[in-house]
Short mmCIF file of C-alpha atoms and ligand atoms in Angstrom, two decimals:
data_model
loop_
_atom_site.label_atom_id
_atom_site.label_comp_id
_atom_site.label_asym_id
_atom_site.label_seq_id
_atom_site.Cartn_x
_atom_site.Cartn_y
_atom_site.Cartn_z
CA MET A 15 -38.11 17.88 -30.35
CA THR A 16 -38.96 17.02 -26.71
CA ILE A 17 -36.05 14.15 -25.99
CA LYS A 18 -38.78 11.99 -25.48
CA ASP A 19 -39.74 12.91 -28.87
CA LYS A 20 -36.59 11.66 -30.57
CA LEU A 21 -36.45 8.53 -28.39
CA THR A 22 -39.74 7.31 -29.91
CA ALA A 23 -38.47 8.44 -33.40
CA GLN A 24 -35.96 6.61 -32.99
CA LEU A 25 -37.71 3.33 -31.18
CA PRO A 26 -38.40 1.30 -33.70
CA GLU A 27 -36.23 1.43 -35.57
CA TRP A 28 -33.69 -0.07 -32.93
CA ARG A 29 -37.10 -2.42 -31.81
CA GLU A 30 -36.93 -3.70 -35.33
CA ARG A 31 -32.87 -4.18 -35.31
CA MET A 32 -33.24 -5.90 -31.97
CA ARG A 33 -35.83 -8.63 -33.00
CA ARG A 34 -34.22 -9.29 -36.55
CA LEU A 35 -30.50 -10.02 -34.90
CA VAL A 36 -32.46 -12.53 -32.24
CA LYS A 37 -34.48 -13.87 -35.36
CA GLU A 38 -32.04 -13.91 -37.24
CA SER A 39 -28.75 -14.87 -35.25
CA GLY A 40 -29.88 -15.78 -32.37
CA ASP A 41 -28.52 -18.27 -32.11
CA VAL A 42 -24.81 -17.89 -32.74
CA LYS A 43 -21.78 -17.88 -30.04
CA VAL A 44 -21.33 -14.72 -29.00
CA ASP A 45 -18.36 -15.53 -26.57
CA VAL A 46 -16.92 -19.04 -24.41
CA PHE A 47 -15.90 -19.61 -21.29
CA THR A 48 -14.16 -21.10 -19.33
CA ILE A 49 -14.36 -22.33 -15.08
CA ALA A 50 -11.32 -20.12 -14.51
CA GLN A 51 -14.07 -16.70 -15.79
CA VAL A 52 -16.86 -18.42 -13.20
CA TYR A 53 -14.78 -18.19 -10.82
CA GLY A 54 -12.96 -15.14 -11.25
CA GLY A 55 -16.01 -12.47 -11.11
CA MET A 56 -16.48 -13.14 -14.65
CA ARG A 57 -14.17 -11.30 -17.10
CA ASP A 58 -14.22 -10.80 -20.06
CA VAL A 59 -17.35 -12.42 -20.43
CA LYS A 60 -19.23 -10.85 -22.91
CA SER A 61 -22.82 -11.23 -21.68
CA LEU A 62 -24.32 -7.99 -21.79
CA VAL A 63 -24.96 -5.62 -24.25
CA THR A 64 -25.38 -1.25 -24.28
CA ASP A 65 -25.02 1.16 -26.85
CA ILE A 66 -24.39 4.03 -24.39
CA SER A 67 -21.03 2.98 -24.76
CA TYR A 68 -17.83 0.69 -24.70
CA VAL A 69 -14.49 0.75 -23.74
CA ASP A 70 -11.60 0.31 -26.20
CA PRO A 71 -8.88 -1.58 -24.12
CA ASN A 72 -6.39 0.40 -26.45
CA GLU A 73 -8.55 3.76 -26.36
CA GLY A 74 -10.49 4.53 -23.45
CA ILE A 75 -14.39 4.71 -23.56
CA ARG A 76 -16.23 6.71 -26.04
CA PHE A 77 -19.87 7.59 -25.62
CA ARG A 78 -22.14 6.84 -27.86
CA GLY A 79 -19.56 6.32 -30.17
CA TYR A 80 -17.38 9.95 -29.30
CA THR A 81 -13.73 9.97 -27.77
CA ILE A 82 -13.36 12.35 -24.96
CA SER A 83 -12.21 14.79 -26.55
CA GLU A 84 -15.04 15.38 -29.30
CA LEU A 85 -16.47 15.63 -26.12
CA LEU A 86 -14.80 18.28 -24.99
CA GLU A 87 -15.27 19.70 -28.11
CA LYS A 88 -18.54 19.11 -29.23
CA LEU A 89 -20.75 19.26 -26.54
CA PRO A 90 -22.54 22.92 -26.37
CA LYS A 91 -20.61 25.17 -23.47
CA PRO A 92 -22.57 27.93 -21.55
CA ILE A 93 -21.53 31.33 -22.52
CA GLY A 94 -17.74 32.00 -20.36
CA ALA A 95 -17.27 28.26 -19.36
CA ASP A 96 -14.60 25.54 -20.77
CA MET A 97 -17.22 22.53 -20.07
CA PRO A 98 -20.07 21.76 -22.07
CA TYR A 99 -23.34 21.37 -19.70
CA THR A 100 -24.08 18.75 -18.23
CA GLY A 101 -27.29 19.09 -19.14
CA GLY A 102 -26.34 18.61 -22.67
CA LEU A 103 -24.22 15.30 -22.10
CA TYR A 104 -26.68 13.92 -20.76
CA PHE A 105 -29.27 13.99 -23.53
CA LEU A 106 -26.42 13.14 -25.97
CA LEU A 107 -26.30 9.30 -23.75
CA ILE A 108 -30.21 9.29 -23.99
CA THR A 109 -30.46 9.76 -27.25
CA GLY A 110 -26.80 9.11 -29.15
CA GLU A 111 -26.83 12.29 -31.12
CA ILE A 112 -24.98 16.18 -30.23
CA PRO A 113 -27.14 18.58 -28.57
CA SER A 114 -27.81 21.85 -29.60
CA ALA A 115 -26.80 24.08 -27.39
CA ALA A 116 -31.45 25.37 -27.43
CA GLU A 117 -31.57 21.21 -26.66
CA ALA A 118 -29.12 21.22 -23.65
CA GLU A 119 -30.34 23.78 -22.49
CA GLU A 120 -33.88 22.33 -23.01
CA ILE A 121 -32.24 19.01 -20.31
CA GLU A 122 -31.15 21.47 -17.81
CA LYS A 123 -34.76 23.70 -17.78
CA GLU A 124 -36.08 20.54 -17.24
CA TRP A 125 -33.56 19.37 -14.56
CA LYS A 126 -34.34 22.85 -13.26
CA GLY A 127 -38.32 22.19 -12.57
CA ARG A 128 -37.57 18.25 -11.21
CA GLY A 129 -34.69 20.00 -9.47
CA LYS A 130 -36.96 20.77 -5.96
CA VAL A 131 -35.71 17.90 -3.08
CA PRO A 132 -38.45 16.53 -1.20
CA GLN A 133 -38.77 17.55 3.03
CA TYR A 134 -38.40 14.02 4.58
CA VAL A 135 -35.32 13.07 2.46
CA PHE A 136 -33.05 15.77 4.56
CA ASP A 137 -33.99 14.82 7.17
CA MET A 138 -34.19 10.97 6.82
CA ILE A 139 -30.54 12.67 6.49
CA ARG A 140 -30.20 14.86 9.27
CA THR A 141 -32.11 12.07 11.77
CA MET A 142 -28.59 9.36 10.88
CA PRO A 143 -26.01 9.47 12.51
CA SER A 144 -23.23 12.29 12.12
CA ASP A 145 -20.26 9.59 11.70
CA THR A 146 -22.69 7.93 8.76
CA HIS A 147 -20.33 7.75 5.73
CA PRO A 148 -21.91 10.24 3.35
CA MET A 149 -22.10 7.23 0.63
CA THR A 150 -25.30 5.12 3.01
CA LEU A 151 -27.17 9.23 2.98
CA PHE A 152 -26.53 9.09 -0.24
CA SER A 153 -27.60 5.78 -1.25
CA MET A 154 -30.83 6.44 1.33
CA ALA A 155 -31.65 9.73 -0.18
CA VAL A 156 -31.72 8.44 -3.34
CA LEU A 157 -34.25 4.97 -2.00
CA ALA A 158 -35.99 7.22 0.07
CA MET A 159 -37.08 9.17 -3.37
CA GLN A 160 -38.47 5.87 -4.41
CA TYR A 161 -41.64 7.56 -2.51
CA GLU A 162 -41.78 9.82 -5.86
CA SER A 163 -41.72 6.88 -8.21
CA ILE A 164 -43.91 7.15 -11.75
CA PHE A 165 -43.04 4.14 -12.56
CA ALA A 166 -43.85 2.32 -9.29
CA ARG A 167 -47.69 4.09 -9.48
CA LYS A 168 -48.15 4.03 -12.74
CA TYR A 169 -46.73 -0.61 -13.05
CA ALA A 170 -49.90 -0.67 -10.28
CA GLU A 171 -52.29 1.27 -11.97
CA GLY A 172 -51.91 -1.15 -14.89
CA MET A 173 -48.94 0.58 -17.62
CA LYS A 174 -49.13 -0.96 -21.78
CA ARG A 175 -46.10 -2.67 -21.61
CA ASP A 176 -44.22 -0.86 -24.30
CA THR A 177 -44.33 2.49 -22.57
CA TYR A 178 -42.18 1.64 -19.03
CA TRP A 179 -40.08 3.61 -20.70
CA GLU A 180 -42.11 6.72 -20.80
CA ALA A 181 -42.64 6.25 -16.98
CA MET A 182 -38.60 5.31 -16.91
CA LEU A 183 -37.53 8.87 -18.49
CA GLU A 184 -40.05 10.76 -16.09
CA ASP A 185 -37.64 8.88 -12.71
CA SER A 186 -34.20 8.97 -14.28
CA LEU A 187 -35.06 13.21 -14.88
CA ASN A 188 -37.17 13.71 -11.56
CA LEU A 189 -34.29 11.65 -9.87
CA THR A 190 -30.71 13.80 -11.83
CA ALA A 191 -32.44 16.56 -11.33
CA LYS A 192 -32.66 15.83 -7.65
CA LEU A 193 -28.97 15.11 -7.48
CA PRO A 194 -26.54 18.01 -7.17
CA GLU A 195 -28.35 19.59 -4.36
CA VAL A 196 -28.76 15.81 -2.48
CA ALA A 197 -25.35 15.33 -2.85
CA ALA A 198 -24.23 19.29 -2.15
CA TYR A 199 -26.52 19.36 1.40
CA ILE A 200 -24.46 15.27 3.10
CA TYR A 201 -21.24 17.48 1.68
CA ARG A 202 -22.12 21.40 3.67
CA LEU A 203 -23.59 18.50 6.77
CA LYS A 204 -21.27 16.64 7.29
CA TYR A 205 -18.18 18.41 6.52
CA LYS A 206 -19.18 22.79 7.09
CA ASP A 207 -20.67 24.53 8.64
CA GLY A 208 -24.99 22.26 8.33
CA LYS A 209 -26.50 25.15 6.63
CA PHE A 210 -27.13 24.79 3.32
CA ILE A 211 -26.80 26.49 0.36
CA GLN A 212 -29.58 27.54 -1.73
CA PRO A 213 -29.39 26.82 -5.78
CA ASP A 214 -28.91 29.17 -7.53
CA PRO A 215 -31.58 29.35 -10.73
CA LYS A 216 -29.34 31.37 -13.41
CA LEU A 217 -26.09 28.75 -13.04
CA ASP A 218 -26.53 24.73 -15.43
CA TRP A 219 -26.77 21.87 -13.59
CA GLY A 220 -22.84 21.90 -12.86
CA ALA A 221 -22.09 24.47 -12.11
CA ASN A 222 -25.04 24.37 -8.90
CA PHE A 223 -23.66 21.44 -7.07
CA ALA A 224 -19.95 24.26 -7.28
CA HIS A 225 -21.68 26.54 -6.33
CA MET A 226 -23.97 25.04 -3.50
CA MET A 227 -20.27 22.77 -2.76
CA GLY A 228 -19.40 27.05 -0.75
CA VAL A 229 -16.03 26.53 -3.10
CA PRO A 230 -15.56 30.15 -4.38
CA ASP A 231 -13.72 29.69 -7.14
CA LYS A 232 -15.45 30.04 -10.72
CA LYS A 233 -12.85 27.85 -11.72
CA TYR A 234 -14.28 24.86 -9.89
CA GLN A 235 -17.55 24.89 -11.65
CA ASP A 236 -15.91 24.14 -14.73
CA LEU A 237 -14.10 20.93 -13.27
CA SER A 238 -17.44 19.90 -11.53
CA ARG A 239 -18.79 20.09 -15.36
CA LEU A 240 -15.37 18.00 -16.33
CA TYR A 241 -15.43 15.42 -13.92
CA PHE A 242 -19.40 15.19 -13.97
CA LEU A 243 -19.12 14.02 -18.06
CA LEU A 244 -15.83 11.83 -17.01
CA HIS A 245 -17.73 9.52 -13.73
CA SER A 246 -20.89 9.28 -15.63
CA ASP A 247 -20.67 5.80 -18.03
CA HIS A 248 -18.16 3.49 -18.86
CA GLU A 249 -20.09 -0.16 -21.05
CA SER A 250 -22.28 -2.41 -18.18
CA GLY A 251 -19.94 -5.20 -16.63
CA ASN A 252 -18.40 -2.23 -13.79
CA VAL A 253 -20.52 -3.87 -10.89
CA SER A 254 -22.19 0.53 -10.76
CA ALA A 255 -23.59 -0.45 -14.37
CA HIS A 256 -23.89 -3.80 -13.23
CA ALA A 257 -25.87 -3.56 -10.52
CA THR A 258 -28.10 -1.46 -11.28
CA HIS A 259 -28.76 -3.05 -14.87
CA LEU A 260 -30.10 -6.33 -12.54
CA VAL A 261 -32.23 -4.57 -10.37
CA GLY A 262 -33.64 -2.83 -12.91
CA SER A 263 -34.66 -5.85 -14.52
CA ALA A 264 -36.48 -6.70 -12.48
CA LEU A 265 -38.47 -3.85 -13.50
CA SER A 266 -37.61 -2.10 -9.89
CA ASP A 267 -37.69 2.00 -10.28
CA ILE A 268 -34.37 3.89 -11.30
CA TYR A 269 -34.17 4.88 -7.82
CA TYR A 270 -34.46 1.04 -6.33
CA ALA A 271 -31.65 0.47 -9.41
CA ALA A 272 -30.02 3.07 -8.25
CA SER A 273 -29.23 3.20 -5.41
CA ALA A 274 -28.02 -0.68 -5.61
CA GLY A 275 -25.94 0.66 -8.46
CA LEU A 276 -24.18 3.64 -5.41
CA ASP A 277 -24.00 0.61 -3.55
CA GLY A 278 -21.47 -1.24 -5.01
CA LEU A 279 -19.57 2.30 -6.02
CA ALA A 280 -19.11 2.37 -2.21
CA GLY A 281 -16.85 -0.51 -2.85
CA PRO A 282 -12.94 -0.52 -2.50
CA LEU A 283 -12.52 -2.23 -5.05
CA HIS A 284 -14.64 -0.21 -7.23
CA GLY A 285 -15.72 4.12 -6.75
CA LEU A 286 -13.81 4.14 -3.12
CA ALA A 287 -10.63 4.18 -5.44
CA ASN A 288 -9.47 7.36 -5.94
CA GLN A 289 -9.39 8.49 -2.54
CA GLU A 290 -7.40 5.39 -1.81
CA CYS A 291 -5.33 7.47 -4.54
CA LEU A 292 -5.32 10.74 -2.82
CA LYS A 293 -4.77 9.02 -0.03
CA TRP A 294 -1.42 7.18 -1.32
CA LEU A 295 -0.01 10.40 -2.63
CA LEU A 296 -0.52 12.76 0.37
CA ASP A 297 0.94 9.92 2.48
CA VAL A 298 4.17 10.03 -0.10
CA TYR A 299 4.63 14.27 0.20
CA ASN A 300 4.31 14.14 4.02
CA LYS A 301 7.03 11.87 3.85
CA TYR A 302 9.46 14.12 1.56
CA GLY A 303 7.31 17.46 3.17
CA GLN A 304 7.90 18.24 -0.63
CA VAL A 305 7.17 16.81 -3.80
CA PRO A 306 10.82 14.05 -4.20
CA THR A 307 12.77 13.26 -6.28
CA LYS A 308 12.00 11.11 -9.66
CA ASP A 309 14.44 8.39 -7.40
CA GLU A 310 12.62 9.18 -4.31
CA LEU A 311 9.50 8.16 -5.88
CA THR A 312 10.96 5.62 -7.75
CA LYS A 313 11.88 4.14 -4.45
CA TYR A 314 8.54 5.40 -2.92
CA ALA A 315 6.90 3.04 -5.40
CA TRP A 316 8.97 0.13 -4.75
CA ASP A 317 8.08 0.25 -1.28
CA THR A 318 4.89 -0.04 -1.67
CA LEU A 319 5.32 -3.21 -3.92
CA ASN A 320 7.54 -4.79 -1.97
CA SER A 321 5.53 -4.10 1.13
CA GLY A 322 2.66 -6.14 -0.64
CA GLN A 323 0.12 -3.53 -2.08
CA VAL A 324 -1.30 -1.69 -5.50
CA ILE A 325 -0.09 1.71 -6.01
CA PRO A 326 -4.08 2.63 -6.06
CA GLY A 327 -5.03 4.98 -9.25
CA TYR A 328 -2.86 2.70 -11.76
CA GLY A 329 -4.09 -0.61 -14.15
CA HIS A 330 -7.80 -1.92 -15.38
CA ALA A 331 -9.00 -4.25 -15.55
CA VAL A 332 -10.58 -3.37 -19.41
CA LEU A 333 -8.04 -0.49 -20.24
CA ARG A 334 -4.20 -1.22 -21.53
CA LYS A 335 -3.59 3.19 -22.58
CA THR A 336 -3.21 5.07 -20.41
CA ASP A 337 -8.04 6.04 -18.97
CA PRO A 338 -8.54 9.36 -21.80
CA ARG A 339 -10.37 10.26 -18.76
CA TYR A 340 -6.83 10.72 -16.36
CA THR A 341 -5.59 12.71 -19.93
CA ALA A 342 -8.58 15.41 -19.79
CA GLN A 343 -8.00 15.92 -15.94
CA LEU A 344 -4.57 16.26 -16.21
CA GLU A 345 -4.59 19.05 -18.68
CA PHE A 346 -7.04 20.49 -16.92
CA GLY A 347 -5.15 20.48 -14.08
CA LYS A 348 -1.59 21.82 -17.14
CA LYS A 349 -4.23 24.89 -17.47
CA HIS A 350 -5.52 25.97 -13.09
CA MET A 351 -3.09 24.31 -10.47
CA ALA A 352 0.60 24.20 -12.74
CA ASP A 353 2.45 24.89 -8.80
CA ASP A 354 0.07 23.52 -6.71
CA ASP A 355 2.09 21.07 -4.93
CA ILE A 356 -0.33 17.98 -4.83
CA PHE A 357 -1.21 17.91 -8.31
CA LYS A 358 2.54 17.94 -9.43
CA LEU A 359 3.39 15.47 -7.30
CA ALA A 360 0.26 13.02 -9.16
CA SER A 361 2.00 13.97 -12.37
CA LEU A 362 5.03 13.35 -11.61
CA VAL A 363 3.94 9.48 -10.19
CA TYR A 364 2.87 9.66 -13.94
CA ASP A 365 6.59 9.28 -14.97
CA VAL A 366 7.43 6.97 -12.64
CA VAL A 367 5.33 4.33 -11.88
CA PRO A 368 3.51 2.60 -15.00
CA GLU A 369 7.93 2.37 -15.53
CA VAL A 370 8.09 0.29 -12.03
CA LEU A 371 5.02 -1.32 -12.74
CA ARG A 372 6.79 -2.82 -15.96
CA GLN A 373 9.58 -4.04 -13.79
CA GLN A 374 7.92 -6.16 -11.47
CA GLY A 375 5.94 -7.67 -14.69
CA ARG A 376 2.66 -7.87 -12.29
CA ALA A 377 -0.29 -5.73 -14.07
CA ARG A 378 -1.78 -6.70 -17.46
CA ASP A 379 -1.76 -2.22 -17.49
CA PRO A 380 0.95 0.10 -15.66
CA TRP A 381 -1.03 3.24 -17.25
CA PRO A 382 -3.26 5.76 -14.89
CA ASN A 383 -7.08 4.88 -14.36
CA VAL A 384 -8.89 7.67 -13.94
CA ASP A 385 -8.54 8.03 -10.98
CA ALA A 386 -5.75 8.29 -9.97
CA ILE A 387 -6.00 12.39 -10.22
CA SER A 388 -9.51 13.49 -9.71
CA GLY A 389 -8.38 13.53 -5.91
CA SER A 390 -5.59 15.80 -6.39
CA LEU A 391 -8.02 18.09 -8.13
CA GLN A 392 -10.73 18.38 -6.12
CA TYR A 393 -8.14 19.00 -3.32
CA HIS A 394 -6.61 22.05 -4.82
CA TYR A 395 -9.97 23.63 -4.62
CA GLY A 396 -10.19 22.45 -0.88
CA VAL A 397 -12.43 20.03 -1.25
CA LYS A 398 -10.28 17.42 0.71
CA GLU A 399 -12.98 15.19 2.15
CA PHE A 400 -11.97 12.06 0.90
CA ASP A 401 -15.57 10.12 1.91
CA PHE A 402 -16.72 12.35 -0.07
CA TYR A 403 -15.41 11.62 -3.35
CA THR A 404 -17.56 8.86 -4.19
CA VAL A 405 -21.07 10.61 -3.75
CA MET A 406 -19.79 12.78 -6.09
CA PHE A 407 -18.56 10.13 -8.36
CA GLY A 408 -22.32 8.43 -7.72
CA VAL A 409 -23.62 11.64 -8.85
CA SER A 410 -22.10 10.95 -12.46
CA ARG A 411 -22.70 7.93 -12.89
CA ILE A 412 -26.58 7.53 -11.63
CA LEU A 413 -26.51 9.39 -15.21
CA GLY A 414 -25.05 7.02 -17.42
CA VAL A 415 -26.85 4.09 -15.88
CA SER A 416 -29.98 6.04 -16.01
CA ALA A 417 -30.11 6.73 -19.21
CA ASN A 418 -29.46 2.51 -19.99
CA ALA A 419 -32.43 2.27 -17.46
CA ILE A 420 -34.68 3.92 -19.53
CA TRP A 421 -32.98 2.20 -22.59
CA ALA A 422 -33.66 -1.38 -22.00
CA ARG A 423 -37.12 -0.05 -21.28
CA ALA A 424 -37.67 0.83 -24.52
CA LEU A 425 -35.53 -2.47 -25.64
CA GLY A 426 -38.16 -4.47 -23.22
CA GLN A 427 -34.69 -5.91 -22.13
CA PRO A 428 -36.06 -8.87 -19.64
CA ILE A 429 -35.05 -9.73 -16.40
CA GLU A 430 -31.05 -11.78 -15.77
CA ARG A 431 -30.79 -14.57 -14.65
CA PRO A 432 -27.83 -16.52 -15.91
CA LYS A 433 -27.64 -20.25 -14.44
CA SER A 434 -25.42 -21.51 -11.88
CA LEU A 435 -23.45 -24.39 -11.71
CA THR A 436 -22.18 -26.83 -8.25
CA THR A 437 -18.14 -27.20 -8.24
CA PRO A 438 -18.81 -30.85 -8.48
CA MET A 439 -20.22 -29.92 -11.93
CA LEU A 440 -17.25 -27.44 -13.41
CA GLU A 441 -14.82 -30.29 -11.72
CA GLU A 442 -16.43 -32.47 -14.12
CA ILE A 443 -16.80 -30.38 -16.13
CA GLY A 444 -13.17 -29.75 -16.36
CA GLU A 445 -12.40 -33.75 -16.25
CA LYS A 446 -13.93 -34.54 -19.27
CA ILE A 447 -12.32 -31.60 -21.15
CA LYS A 448 -8.97 -33.36 -19.78
CA VAL A 449 -9.85 -36.59 -21.02
CA ALA A 450 -10.92 -35.17 -24.67
C1 COA B 14 -7.61 -1.66 -11.57
C2 COA B 14 -7.82 -3.55 -10.68
C3 COA B 14 -8.06 -3.89 -9.65
C4 COA B 14 -7.40 -3.87 -11.80
O1 COA B 14 -7.61 -5.50 -11.46
P1 COA B 14 -7.72 -6.37 -12.74
O2 COA B 14 -8.11 -6.77 -13.65
O3 COA B 14 -7.03 -8.06 -12.40
O4 COA B 14 -5.73 -6.34 -12.80
P2 COA B 14 -5.04 -7.22 -13.44
O5 COA B 14 -4.75 -8.44 -14.04
O6 COA B 14 -3.66 -6.29 -13.81
O7 COA B 14 -3.81 -7.69 -12.67
C5 COA B 14 -2.80 -8.11 -12.51
C6 COA B 14 -1.85 -8.40 -11.18
O8 COA B 14 -1.08 -7.16 -10.69
C7 COA B 14 -1.78 -6.46 -9.76
N1 COA B 14 -1.31 -4.76 -9.57
C8 COA B 14 -2.21 -4.60 -10.99
N2 COA B 14 -2.62 -3.56 -10.99
C9 COA B 14 -1.76 -3.39 -9.73
C10 COA B 14 -0.92 -1.43 -9.80
N3 COA B 14 -1.87 -1.08 -9.93
N4 COA B 14 0.15 -2.15 -8.24
C11 COA B 14 0.31 -2.87 -7.95
N5 COA B 14 -0.04 -4.72 -9.28
C12 COA B 14 -1.11 -4.44 -9.50
C13 COA B 14 -3.02 -7.34 -9.37
O9 COA B 14 -3.25 -7.32 -8.55
C14 COA B 14 -2.57 -8.58 -10.06
O10 COA B 14 -1.49 -10.00 -8.65
P3 COA B 14 -2.08 -10.73 -8.29
O11 COA B 14 -1.64 -11.93 -9.27
O12 COA B 14 -0.46 -11.26 -7.38
O13 COA B 14 -3.04 -11.12 -7.94
C15 COA B 14 -5.97 -3.33 -10.97
O14 COA B 14 -5.11 -2.83 -11.24
C16 COA B 14 -5.53 -2.11 -8.77
O15 COA B 14 -5.79 -2.79 -8.00
N6 COA B 14 -5.15 -1.28 -9.08
C17 COA B 14 -4.55 -0.27 -7.76
C18 COA B 14 -6.23 -0.03 -7.53
C19 COA B 14 -6.82 1.43 -8.57
O16 COA B 14 -6.53 2.07 -9.60
N7 COA B 14 -8.25 0.66 -8.47
C20 COA B 14 -9.45 2.16 -9.76
C21 COA B 14 -9.80 0.91 -9.89
S1 COA B 14 -10.80 2.35 -12.01
#
């Protein structure tokens, strides 16, 4: 059964569940929210729906109901690899089912058939100023490929509404197929000799990225597969996911929508945080010229806080425990680079910083998030160009947001249109409640 057949089989039941819920319980209140939340970035307002992933405050992410450790165990792996096929992950995100090895390989095969990046994308990248940020180039490349959109073409021809998702699936497979090559091209152009390494048809999607980056250590293939799994989705309220959904809700195709999501990911409060973390670790390391002692690190952490800065990689808007995406990377590091100084330092920070943040008493979550360690693993394999890390995050995140976009079309999710109020209106609401 192809991925399209699977969705075709599942859709009637999902559409019926949604229809019944809205018909029978459409008036039921899900949440009430406060003026502080209206001004405060809609934090915690329960107003989005996705079945692709869910972040439990105490447990962290589940993709389609599975924890990260369950996924690392259950998803099929290429022969000789420790980490699963990204194609199998994409199958799971879209269909909700753990694929067989053959099903995971089928997605990998689809990707190979659709992977050729149009020459105009490379030409466009090359015409940009050489110090353009790699995220700008990456987002531009995704947007440029909108030219290829099947959804946009069929929509203009008058496609039937209940088949929108089929065009979205086609576009999503076409787009995701090309991401490793586009990203690696940008990397080689900006940071290496500009000579592009051709994809190896024998390698899977994640391993091919590692190969085209030019990293010789074969373990980097596993790290790439792990990285792409961990960063793919984080429910729907984060900036990249929400921006993609919002733009897609106007029936913009996945190229427009994903490019918008990448633009959000480029922000310092979102995807850019991983490079801040590595920078902080390297600053510590350079100050002491070696891995510092626990006491030295404690002092450094307090100095950072006392100078009014945050300790990057620690804290989370939703989570209240160590991010399992952090733990998965820590385990990888312990296995493959236990003697690497920067990795050792990142592990030591885990022993020191939560207690410092607890004593300071401001952060609601003193535990590490995904960004606290990802940079140090990349650094170990020689990918030391911080600016590029968000591009890898983007490669991965498009897997999740496109899976969501396919389902948003399949369930006919409407254009987003929240209501805004003026400050005097909110003042009036505040006054009325006070009087009451
Ligand atoms: C992730 C983050 C943005 C979440 O923000 P949040 O939901 O507002 O977090 P909280 O509600 O716990 O913040 C309460 C206070 O603790 C502070 N705080 C949170 N994490 C902190 C950290 N790692 N170091 C220092 N202070 C921190 C906040 O700045 C805030 O201070 P304020 O009251 O002066 O505004 C925040 O924890 C942070 O800035 N962490 C460091 C950057 C980072 O790792 N980003 C990647 C996110 S995946």
